[in-house]
């Protein structure tokens, strides 16, 4: 019996793992006997098991002398790795490596099925299928043809190479032939990576016309691959590429394109994006980013990126529980109209170190920080070509006291030291330095309340008094030109984003935080805060909300529930109840619909290079029409100028055997280098093969 089962496993070409002779073999049948001709017969509901492999048949006959093996159907063979063979009958020769299965169907990885009049087994490795129909669409016994299929005179399945070879293949949609190929090769669905074409796409734009993208995937070993995508239209000849490589301690990826087109006929255009990260010894991490483009209008014309400022960097860092160190080299390039790279800081060197200590004798925490920074402009013109270097350090002691009454006291004291070197600007002295001691005491009194329904509320009033000594150095404002006043820095001693600016004098911050958590529904959070100072700081712009001796009132809140609704808002209100900044973000998922949106309001402020107010709303949403169809839309609208910036529509169809995506996008904005354009994209992919895009699985039931 054991020999019979092992014979079956080998004869049907199962993987070596399933042929493990050490595993127990079981044969179950209504009748099991040996004939006078020394033929072993198992008949009536025959099932054979070994490991994860299972064979079911009406009868199995094995001649021990000749080695002839006959299996009577219906036959169902499942190897436990996703391959299923169904046949009406099977005959195998004495070598157990060759034979045939009649009226057979092979299902690979529950994705691709191949129906054939006959399957020949050759050398235990190859399966030759004759008069074959191949599809990844689910076929039902209702006579309906699959959405697509490939009909071939012969299909050879190489189980070792995991490849499918087609002879005289015709691709059909329903019963309509679309194209014919005398030879075709596709990877089977069990192969993770294979050379071959990926799903093509069609792109139509008002600037470049209608073009075809046909990606080709190339494996370069187990840890590398390259994808080349020719993009051809009446106005462009572009070769896109993507290179990926994995290492033991990291990975890299490069994306780019090389273009010759009618937009700039005498120039070579293109872009290169790259990124990588590596885990080094002693906990260090090395990462890099590369972003480069030939001209400012390339991205908007080809749709590769929405970036209008490019950043390339090389960073070495290490983060531990009580220390952090980082050093970075940056290169910036602007694509914005009206900005010149020669007058902007394009090369930046930045580094920081921070260490925490916990002295047992004193309690609390002692923290030391050091930051170095330098930026360089390529212009040699005085003032506009200014270069700045600085070193900033801080030493501070922090301690928290929790009193029996519930009052919490947070105290800190310390000092900062700062050194600046300014060159190529005769309006400022070259060297500057100062020492600025500081201290702060904060009081908070959290109060909690439990409601009868299980919800809880927490109310926390907070007051902080702070002091920073000294006067600000006479240096240009290079890095702290944009200040955001929010609930994250309301208790900071300095609300400038970078250490080239620091608030001075005495300040007081008052805030109230309230939150309510309901396990059955709504969660709510509200924060209100304001800052008072002894002297006004002219470095704060009017719309920062921090100018004058009394800041605007900060209002922030969030609401969300279990039904999929989420709203987050933040605004600044002055003493005249005028709003200088406002932001509202929200999302709602209900049923088959998902909607997300953002509204931003910024008052005009010449100090922040904003000559007119900004009022903009962005909306995007999707709707699942049914299990296969979904629609999406998005729009970005300039309320201030009553014009749309961008708008897009999308329609997607997905089932178990095909994916189709249609998108239309319109960009309305224009500049001296970019014109308004319309972009139409069409993608179609056949599911089930290794070379097809996407890893989603879709199931369809017969009769539905």
XYZ file of C-alpha atoms in Angstrom:
704
model
C 0.000 0.000 0.000
C 2.786 2.424 0.870
C 4.587 1.606 -2.354
C 1.395 2.197 -4.307
C 0.914 5.649 -2.830
C 4.525 6.712 -3.356
C 4.222 5.487 -6.955
C 1.162 7.698 -7.440
C 2.901 10.749 -6.031
C 5.940 10.380 -8.264
C 3.914 9.519 -11.336
C 1.769 12.606 -11.060
C 4.832 14.850 -10.770
C 4.249 16.246 -7.276
C 6.865 18.436 -5.584
C 9.705 16.680 -3.831
C 8.440 17.864 -0.477
C 5.250 15.891 -1.052
C 7.235 12.788 -1.962
C 8.907 12.578 1.438
C 9.108 8.858 2.116
C 9.377 9.501 5.839
C 5.792 10.726 6.041
C 3.091 8.131 6.805
C 0.980 7.118 3.793
C -2.700 6.235 4.067
C -4.915 4.610 1.448
C -8.670 4.431 2.073
C -11.102 2.561 -0.223
C -14.304 0.544 -0.066
C -12.439 -2.476 -1.476
C -8.741 -3.347 -1.628
C -7.539 -6.642 -3.220
C -4.898 -8.305 -5.422
C -5.925 -10.100 -8.619
C -4.440 -13.333 -10.035
C -2.355 -11.221 -12.413
C -0.654 -9.581 -9.383
C -2.562 -6.372 -9.955
C -3.260 -4.311 -6.846
C -6.741 -2.822 -7.034
C -8.335 -0.167 -4.809
C -11.854 0.782 -5.786
C -14.877 2.609 -4.425
C -14.372 6.098 -2.933
C -10.607 5.788 -3.101
C -8.598 8.416 -1.184
C -4.844 8.439 -0.716
C -3.022 10.745 1.710
C 0.583 11.598 2.380
C 1.429 14.829 4.200
C -0.625 17.578 2.599
C -1.167 15.625 -0.633
C -4.535 14.019 -1.381
C -5.723 11.895 -4.323
C -9.355 10.968 -4.881
C -10.536 8.553 -7.583
C -13.089 5.872 -8.354
C -10.451 3.166 -8.697
C -6.699 2.696 -8.839
C -5.021 -0.321 -10.517
C -1.312 -1.033 -10.198
C 0.561 -3.937 -11.816
C 3.632 -4.778 -9.752
C 5.350 -6.640 -12.615
C 4.882 -4.166 -15.455
C 4.621 -0.998 -13.371
C 1.516 0.003 -15.277
C -0.716 2.364 -13.369
C -4.336 3.036 -14.309
C -6.547 5.502 -12.428
C -10.247 5.681 -13.104
C -12.021 8.989 -12.665
C -13.299 11.313 -11.730
C -9.799 12.084 -10.413
C -8.989 14.959 -8.037
C -5.388 15.513 -7.039
C -4.417 18.231 -4.554
C -0.745 18.643 -3.661
C -1.382 20.985 -0.705
C 0.598 23.826 -2.333
C -2.265 25.218 -4.395
C -2.031 22.977 -7.483
C -5.117 20.900 -8.263
C -5.494 18.417 -11.151
C -8.865 17.067 -12.231
C -9.164 14.331 -14.875
C -11.510 11.672 -16.214
C -8.809 8.991 -16.439
C -5.048 8.555 -16.178
C -2.499 6.057 -17.536
C 1.180 6.024 -16.590
C 4.025 3.934 -17.994
C 6.516 1.698 -16.259
C 9.024 4.521 -15.798
C 6.474 6.431 -13.761
C 7.699 9.652 -15.372
C 5.552 9.612 -18.489
C 1.885 9.122 -19.172
C -1.296 10.915 -19.958
C -4.448 12.221 -18.326
C -7.634 12.483 -20.387
C -10.292 15.153 -20.044
C -8.024 16.983 -17.610
C -8.054 20.360 -15.942
C -5.156 21.869 -13.990
C -5.615 24.700 -11.468
C -2.446 26.550 -10.399
C -2.334 28.357 -7.057
C -6.126 28.807 -7.113
C -5.659 31.496 -9.772
C -5.084 30.038 -13.240
C -6.989 27.088 -14.663
C -6.058 25.177 -17.797
C -8.625 22.869 -19.410
C -7.305 20.383 -21.972
C -8.453 17.353 -23.909
C -5.325 15.556 -22.775
C -2.340 16.131 -20.468
C 0.909 14.261 -21.117
C 3.414 13.889 -18.310
C 7.021 13.975 -19.606
C 10.065 13.124 -17.462
C 8.151 14.007 -14.313
C 8.832 17.702 -14.926
C 6.751 18.777 -17.903
C 2.999 18.725 -18.447
C 1.921 19.028 -22.076
C -1.677 20.145 -22.485
C -3.345 19.782 -25.894
C -6.238 21.864 -27.240
C -6.101 24.032 -24.137
C -8.109 26.957 -22.784
C -6.322 29.040 -20.133
C -7.940 31.714 -17.954
C -7.904 33.118 -14.440
C -11.635 33.875 -14.626
C -13.886 31.599 -12.636
C -15.908 29.347 -14.939
C -19.311 28.017 -13.953
C -21.469 25.205 -15.319
C -23.943 27.654 -16.835
C -22.416 27.737 -20.306
C -21.235 31.336 -19.959
C -17.807 31.981 -21.443
C -15.092 33.558 -19.263
C -14.391 37.260 -19.702
C -11.056 36.397 -21.294
C -9.157 33.262 -22.194
C -6.103 32.141 -24.119
C -6.728 29.224 -26.461
C -3.679 27.319 -27.670
C -2.918 24.225 -29.677
C -0.471 23.182 -26.981
C 0.632 24.485 -23.570
C 3.745 23.179 -21.815
C 4.003 23.686 -18.043
C 7.562 23.467 -16.754
C 7.148 22.792 -13.021
C 10.853 23.319 -12.308
C 11.201 26.631 -14.167
C 7.608 27.587 -13.199
C 6.853 28.735 -16.743
C 3.989 28.283 -19.222
C 4.829 27.982 -22.949
C 2.030 28.469 -25.511
C 1.991 27.285 -29.151
C -0.430 29.000 -31.566
C -2.034 31.118 -28.855
C -5.116 33.247 -29.467
C -6.249 35.786 -26.891
C -10.044 36.027 -26.759
C -12.494 38.322 -25.007
C -15.548 36.162 -24.529
C -15.496 34.310 -27.874
C -14.017 37.148 -29.957
C -10.357 36.696 -31.009
C -8.337 39.836 -30.266
C -4.804 38.879 -31.324
C -2.754 35.837 -32.267
C 0.767 34.875 -31.196
C 2.583 31.846 -32.582
C 4.698 31.667 -29.419
C 3.955 33.004 -25.954
C 5.601 32.532 -22.583
C 4.079 33.447 -19.220
C 5.193 32.677 -15.665
C 2.876 30.482 -13.646
C 1.266 32.013 -10.529
C 3.586 30.126 -8.145
C 6.606 32.087 -9.374
C 7.301 35.227 -7.350
C 9.564 36.976 -9.876
C 10.088 36.364 -13.575
C 11.268 38.178 -16.680
C 8.421 39.358 -18.843
C 5.993 42.099 -19.799
C 3.765 43.716 -17.199
C 0.322 45.169 -17.794
C 0.416 47.933 -20.434
C -1.246 51.317 -19.988
C -2.470 54.072 -22.282
C -1.955 57.738 -21.398
C -3.492 60.667 -23.254
C -2.619 64.290 -22.506
C -3.377 67.540 -24.274
C 0.368 68.282 -24.429
C 1.819 64.891 -25.394
C -1.038 63.213 -27.261
C -1.948 59.536 -26.902
C 0.818 57.162 -25.937
C 1.407 53.564 -24.874
C 3.449 52.370 -21.897
C 4.663 48.763 -22.040
C 6.752 47.804 -18.979
C 9.172 44.884 -19.094
C 10.424 43.302 -15.861
C 13.960 41.866 -15.703
C 15.264 39.768 -12.824
C 18.942 40.315 -12.031
C 19.363 37.595 -9.449
C 17.536 36.901 -6.214
C 18.081 40.386 -4.782
C 17.939 42.725 -7.802
C 15.521 43.613 -10.571
C 15.067 46.201 -13.297
C 11.867 47.413 -14.947
C 12.115 49.204 -18.305
C 9.027 50.981 -19.643
C 9.065 52.485 -23.130
C 6.543 55.329 -23.411
C 5.800 56.270 -27.001
C 3.385 58.823 -28.399
C 3.248 61.266 -31.294
C 5.074 63.865 -29.173
C 7.439 61.906 -26.927
C 9.895 59.042 -26.896
C 10.551 58.190 -23.273
C 12.199 55.279 -21.512
C 11.181 54.901 -17.877
C 13.143 52.689 -15.523
C 13.091 51.348 -11.989
C 16.018 49.543 -10.349
C 15.727 47.799 -6.987
C 18.274 45.885 -4.940
C 18.084 44.342 -1.499
C 21.113 43.811 0.716
C 21.536 41.931 3.963
C 21.405 45.182 5.918
C 19.351 47.469 3.678
C 17.907 48.229 0.254
C 18.029 50.801 -2.546
C 15.615 51.898 -5.270
C 16.052 54.237 -8.237
C 13.257 55.543 -10.474
C 13.739 57.734 -13.496
C 13.060 58.490 -17.135
C 14.969 59.570 -20.250
C 13.007 61.693 -22.730
C 13.238 63.236 -26.159
C 10.039 65.076 -27.120
C 8.482 67.878 -29.129
C 8.084 70.184 -26.150
C 11.831 70.879 -26.048
C 12.996 69.234 -29.289
C 16.673 70.109 -28.967
C 17.091 69.031 -25.356
C 17.370 65.792 -23.440
C 14.881 65.674 -20.587
C 14.374 63.350 -17.664
C 14.421 62.827 -13.940
C 16.010 60.590 -11.314
C 14.652 59.704 -7.892
C 16.550 57.394 -5.582
C 16.393 56.292 -1.984
C 18.022 53.744 0.260
C 18.663 52.849 3.868
C 21.164 50.604 5.618
C 21.447 49.303 9.165
C 25.068 49.649 10.278
C 26.983 48.381 13.267
C 26.443 49.771 16.784
C 22.880 50.819 15.957
C 23.703 53.401 13.282
C 21.458 53.905 10.264
C 22.601 55.339 6.928
C 19.999 56.674 4.493
C 20.042 58.701 1.302
C 17.591 60.394 -1.056
C 18.264 61.653 -4.576
C 15.861 63.956 -6.436
C 16.845 65.557 -9.744
C 14.999 66.730 -12.861
C 16.066 68.293 -16.118
C 13.666 71.274 -16.108
C 10.890 72.813 -14.024
C 7.982 71.805 -16.291
C 8.917 68.131 -16.771
C 6.992 66.765 -13.772
C 3.761 68.578 -14.577
C 3.868 67.519 -18.228
C 4.591 63.848 -17.521
C 2.895 63.442 -14.125
C 5.793 61.736 -12.364
C 5.685 63.939 -9.243
C 3.915 66.923 -7.654
C 7.108 68.225 -6.022
C 8.023 71.859 -6.662
C 11.145 71.751 -4.454
C 13.555 68.841 -4.704
C 15.646 67.594 -1.802
C 18.597 65.222 -1.929
C 20.227 64.156 1.306
C 22.685 61.795 2.957
C 22.002 61.068 6.653
C 23.772 59.057 9.331
C 21.862 58.677 12.612
C 21.480 56.589 15.735
C 18.637 56.653 18.251
C 18.852 55.035 21.668
C 16.810 55.325 24.828
C 18.961 58.095 26.314
C 20.825 59.514 23.312
C 20.348 60.626 19.741
C 22.902 61.635 17.122
C 22.404 62.680 13.509
C 24.432 64.297 10.752
C 23.011 65.199 7.347
C 24.088 66.720 4.052
C 21.291 68.272 1.954
C 21.002 69.705 -1.531
C 17.876 71.670 -2.482
C 16.583 72.682 -5.912
C 13.543 74.858 -6.503
C 11.139 74.469 -9.430
C 8.873 77.317 -8.365
C 8.386 80.268 -10.724
C 10.115 83.411 -9.457
C 12.674 81.551 -7.316
C 16.368 81.316 -8.234
C 18.529 78.472 -6.993
C 21.539 80.791 -6.884
C 19.928 82.988 -4.212
C 18.461 80.146 -2.137
C 20.404 77.977 0.352
C 20.956 74.947 -1.879
C 23.678 73.151 0.109
C 23.004 72.513 3.796
C 25.028 70.651 6.420
C 23.113 69.845 9.577
C 23.888 67.804 12.677
C 22.574 67.315 16.179
C 23.410 65.436 19.354
C 21.275 64.961 22.460
C 21.935 63.002 25.638
C 19.841 62.438 28.735
C 21.055 61.707 32.274
C 19.065 60.706 35.326
C 21.051 61.704 38.437
C 19.926 59.635 41.404
C 21.147 62.200 43.921
C 18.957 65.002 42.542
C 16.186 63.126 40.786
C 14.674 64.457 37.591
C 16.422 64.574 34.228
C 19.517 66.370 32.965
C 19.546 66.944 29.201
C 22.395 68.153 27.003
C 21.925 69.090 23.349
C 24.210 70.342 20.613
C 23.295 71.391 17.075
C 25.497 72.482 14.177
C 24.225 73.963 10.935
C 25.630 75.591 7.812
C 23.985 76.631 4.556
C 25.547 77.972 1.367
C 24.285 79.960 -1.636
C 25.984 79.701 -5.017
C 25.593 83.437 -5.718
C 28.648 85.641 -5.131
C 26.568 88.810 -4.905
C 26.711 90.533 -1.525
C 23.627 90.174 0.730
C 21.577 87.947 -1.596
C 24.440 85.423 -1.632
C 24.689 85.336 2.179
C 26.097 82.166 3.809
C 25.496 81.289 7.470
C 27.014 78.788 9.880
C 26.036 78.288 13.507
C 26.535 76.120 16.590
C 23.814 76.018 19.249
C 23.951 74.143 22.520
C 21.718 73.758 25.547
C 21.976 72.301 29.025
C 18.816 71.986 31.087
C 17.469 70.241 34.141
C 13.849 69.057 34.278
C 11.869 67.804 37.249
C 8.225 66.862 37.752
C 6.435 66.882 41.116
C 3.048 65.249 41.590
C 1.340 66.450 44.786
C -1.158 64.510 46.862
C -3.860 66.993 45.895
C -3.444 66.022 42.227
C -1.564 69.193 41.262
C 1.359 68.550 38.895
C 4.377 70.867 38.836
C 6.875 70.812 35.975
C 10.082 72.804 36.495
C 13.034 73.377 34.230
C 16.154 75.516 34.383
C 19.121 75.763 32.063
C 21.062 77.804 29.571
C 21.757 77.979 25.856
C 24.934 79.044 24.101
C 25.007 80.175 20.481
C 27.723 80.960 17.917
C 27.069 82.384 14.428
C 29.338 83.032 11.447
C 27.867 85.194 8.654
C 29.746 85.746 5.408
C 29.080 87.505 2.099
C 26.818 90.103 3.738
C 28.379 93.462 4.623
C 25.246 94.622 6.472
C 25.988 92.221 9.379
C 29.099 91.565 11.398
C 30.663 88.190 10.699
C 30.836 86.619 14.193
C 28.163 86.606 16.903
C 27.803 84.716 20.188
C 25.738 84.784 23.357
C 24.654 82.818 26.416
C 20.980 82.843 27.391
C 19.890 81.287 30.700
C 16.240 80.298 31.078
C 13.791 78.899 33.623
C 10.149 77.861 33.632
C 7.535 76.519 36.045
C 4.323 74.905 34.865
C 1.244 73.958 36.884
C -1.469 71.586 35.710
C -4.425 70.083 37.510
C -5.959 67.142 35.618
C -9.512 66.299 36.672
C -11.360 63.170 35.563
C -15.035 62.339 35.602
C -16.767 59.045 34.897
C -20.233 59.105 33.361
C -22.950 56.558 34.050
C -22.872 55.226 30.490
C -19.159 54.365 30.643
C -17.812 57.529 29.019
C -15.034 59.486 30.738
C -14.054 63.157 30.696
C -10.693 64.735 31.472
C -10.334 68.496 32.095
C -6.789 69.876 32.498
C -6.095 73.583 33.089
C -2.430 74.504 32.565
C -0.407 77.587 33.469
C 3.284 78.117 32.717
C 5.587 81.000 33.636
C 8.821 81.241 31.671
C 11.852 83.509 31.533
C 14.745 83.791 29.069
C 17.535 86.281 29.709
C 19.474 88.433 27.290
C 18.830 90.296 24.067
C 18.552 88.847 20.601
C 21.675 88.901 18.477
C 21.732 91.195 15.461
C 21.626 88.436 12.859
C 19.408 87.878 9.796
C 16.334 85.655 10.032
C 17.347 82.819 7.747
C 15.469 79.796 9.100
C 12.544 80.916 11.279
C 10.560 82.790 8.639
C 7.410 80.685 9.112
C 6.033 80.214 12.628
C 3.168 77.873 13.464
C 1.336 78.485 16.734
C -0.477 75.317 17.771
C -1.160 73.060 20.750
C 2.204 71.365 20.243
C 4.306 74.423 21.189
C 2.015 76.454 23.424
C 4.161 75.502 26.461
C 7.498 75.985 24.699
C 9.866 78.679 25.902
C 10.544 79.535 22.260
C 8.017 78.985 19.503
C 10.414 79.699 16.663
C 11.013 76.545 14.593
C 14.823 76.890 14.532
C 17.415 78.068 17.101
C 18.551 81.086 15.064
C 15.676 82.845 16.811
C 14.699 82.560 20.481
C 12.015 84.350 22.463
C 13.360 86.626 25.205
C 11.952 88.105 28.389
C 9.131 86.835 30.579
C 6.237 84.852 29.160
C 3.098 83.240 30.525
C 1.074 80.557 28.779
C -2.471 79.616 29.757
C -4.303 76.630 28.294
C -7.255 74.371 28.979
C -7.546 70.873 27.517
C -10.796 68.916 27.637
C -11.412 65.464 26.249
C -14.243 62.974 26.359
C -13.927 59.312 25.460
C -17.001 57.236 24.846
C -16.444 53.501 24.226
C -19.817 53.361 22.461
C -19.472 56.307 20.106
C -18.192 59.879 20.057
C -14.697 60.948 21.146
C -14.092 64.685 21.527
C -11.031 66.835 22.210
C -10.885 70.628 22.650
C -7.906 72.867 23.473
C -7.858 76.627 24.145
C -4.680 78.574 24.797
C -3.046 81.987 24.816
C 0.433 83.392 25.425
C 1.339 86.624 27.239
C 4.778 88.249 27.247
C 6.415 91.212 28.922
C 7.711 92.697 25.650
C 6.520 92.194 22.072
C 8.747 90.363 19.617
C 9.007 92.037 16.176
C 10.225 88.760 14.616
C 6.694 87.351 14.855
C 4.568 88.233 11.840
C 0.966 89.437 12.173
C -0.501 86.179 10.887
C 1.686 84.012 13.121
C -0.746 84.756 15.943
C 2.139 85.628 18.313
C 2.803 89.298 17.567
C 2.352 91.875 20.324
C 2.400 91.281 24.074
C -0.692 89.093 23.877
C -1.067 86.336 21.323
C -4.198 85.396 19.466
C -6.397 82.790 21.095
C -5.652 79.300 19.853
C -8.697 77.082 19.343
C -8.227 73.443 18.363
C -10.487 70.438 18.471
C -11.216 66.987 17.170
C -14.369 64.897 16.889
C -14.613 61.295 15.747
C -16.987 58.395 16.166
C -17.240 54.711 15.457
C -19.374 55.358 12.378
C -16.357 56.624 10.413
C -16.671 60.392 10.963
C -13.556 62.372 11.889
C -13.135 66.179 12.054
C -10.057 68.146 13.114
C -9.962 71.952 13.256
C -7.510 74.656 14.328
C -7.761 78.448 14.179
C -6.318 81.664 15.633
C -8.675 84.436 16.767
C -7.466 87.930 17.785
C -9.046 90.374 20.229
C -11.310 91.762 17.471
C -12.522 88.234 16.685
C -10.754 88.313 13.328
C -9.308 85.035 12.063
C -5.792 85.034 10.629
C -5.438 81.290 10.119
C -7.898 78.414 9.976
C -7.648 74.794 9.019
C -10.319 72.112 8.855
C -9.719 68.472 7.985
C -12.320 65.779 7.909
C -13.299 62.385 6.662
C -16.455 60.300 6.647
C -16.875 56.665 5.719
C -20.447 55.500 5.492
C -21.665 52.448 3.666
C -19.928 52.252 0.316
C -18.821 55.891 0.330
C -15.677 57.552 1.664
C -15.245 61.335 1.619
C -12.218 63.332 2.814
C -11.593 67.038 2.650
C -9.409 69.936 3.774
C -10.049 73.660 4.002
C -7.237 76.177 4.602
C -7.481 79.917 5.201
C -4.388 82.154 5.457
C -4.603 85.915 5.689
C -2.385 87.999 3.409
C 0.974 88.848 5.012
C 3.831 90.488 3.097
C 6.248 89.521 5.887
C 5.635 85.892 4.882
C 5.804 86.682 1.130
C 2.031 86.259 0.804
C 0.630 89.232 -1.081
C -2.945 87.935 -1.086
C -5.034 85.720 1.123
C -5.165 81.984 0.544
C -8.515 80.237 0.744
C -8.482 76.727 -0.659
C -10.590 73.617 -0.347
C -9.603 70.072 -1.343
C -12.069 67.211 -1.607
C -11.656 63.615 -2.639
C -13.956 60.657 -2.353
C -14.706 57.166 -3.561
C -17.824 55.064 -3.988
C -17.976 51.273 -4.258
C -20.711 50.721 -6.826
C -20.610 46.959 -6.269
C -18.008 44.284 -5.611
C -16.305 44.950 -8.941
C -16.916 48.615 -9.789
C -15.709 51.650 -7.853
C -15.598 55.337 -8.723
C -13.457 58.164 -7.339
C -13.216 61.929 -7.708
C -11.068 64.744 -6.361
C -10.918 68.507 -6.731
C -8.748 71.327 -5.394
C -10.513 74.689 -5.592
C -9.111 78.169 -5.014
C -11.961 79.925 -3.187
C -10.119 83.257 -3.073
C -9.848 83.488 -6.878
C -12.940 81.368 -7.653
C -10.988 78.974 -9.866
C -10.263 75.274 -9.772
C -6.619 74.217 -9.474
C -6.968 70.510 -10.268
C -9.803 68.042 -10.756
C -9.898 64.333 -11.418
C -12.264 61.417 -12.009
C -11.540 57.713 -11.815
C -13.387 54.487 -12.596
C -12.037 51.070 -11.595
C -13.206 47.536 -12.336
C -11.731 44.543 -10.505
C -12.630 40.885 -10.442
C -10.725 37.649 -10.033
C -9.298 37.723 -13.548
C -8.940 41.318 -14.732
C -8.344 44.839 -13.436
C -9.252 47.950 -15.418
C -8.559 51.530 -14.394
C -9.678 54.688 -16.211
C -8.702 58.149 -14.938
C -9.158 61.700 -16.178
C -7.284 64.618 -14.593
C -7.305 68.304 -15.435
C -4.775 70.856 -14.215
C -6.047 74.427 -14.597
C -3.129 76.435 -13.196
C -0.516 77.889 -15.513
C 2.792 79.735 -15.316
C 5.505 80.931 -17.661
C 6.817 77.358 -18.058
C 3.663 75.261 -17.552
C 0.393 75.284 -19.464
C -2.997 73.912 -18.357
C -3.364 70.300 -19.449
C -5.685 67.301 -19.400
C -4.387 63.806 -18.642
C -6.321 60.621 -19.486
C -4.993 57.280 -18.269
C -6.149 53.767 -19.088
C -4.689 50.605 -17.541
C -5.716 46.994 -17.949
C -4.148 43.965 -16.296
C -4.778 40.225 -16.410
C -4.739 38.657 -12.971
C -3.396 35.257 -12.082
C 0.074 35.366 -13.614
C 3.258 36.374 -11.804
C 3.845 39.194 -14.261
C 0.482 40.833 -13.643
C 0.264 43.929 -11.484
C -1.388 43.877 -8.091
C -1.620 41.288 -5.335
C -5.273 41.669 -4.373
C -7.465 38.590 -4.411
C -11.076 38.834 -5.625
C -13.560 35.998 -5.318
C -16.683 35.443 -7.408
C -19.348 32.826 -6.778
C -21.207 31.033 -9.548
C -24.789 32.165 -9.987
C -24.075 35.612 -8.505
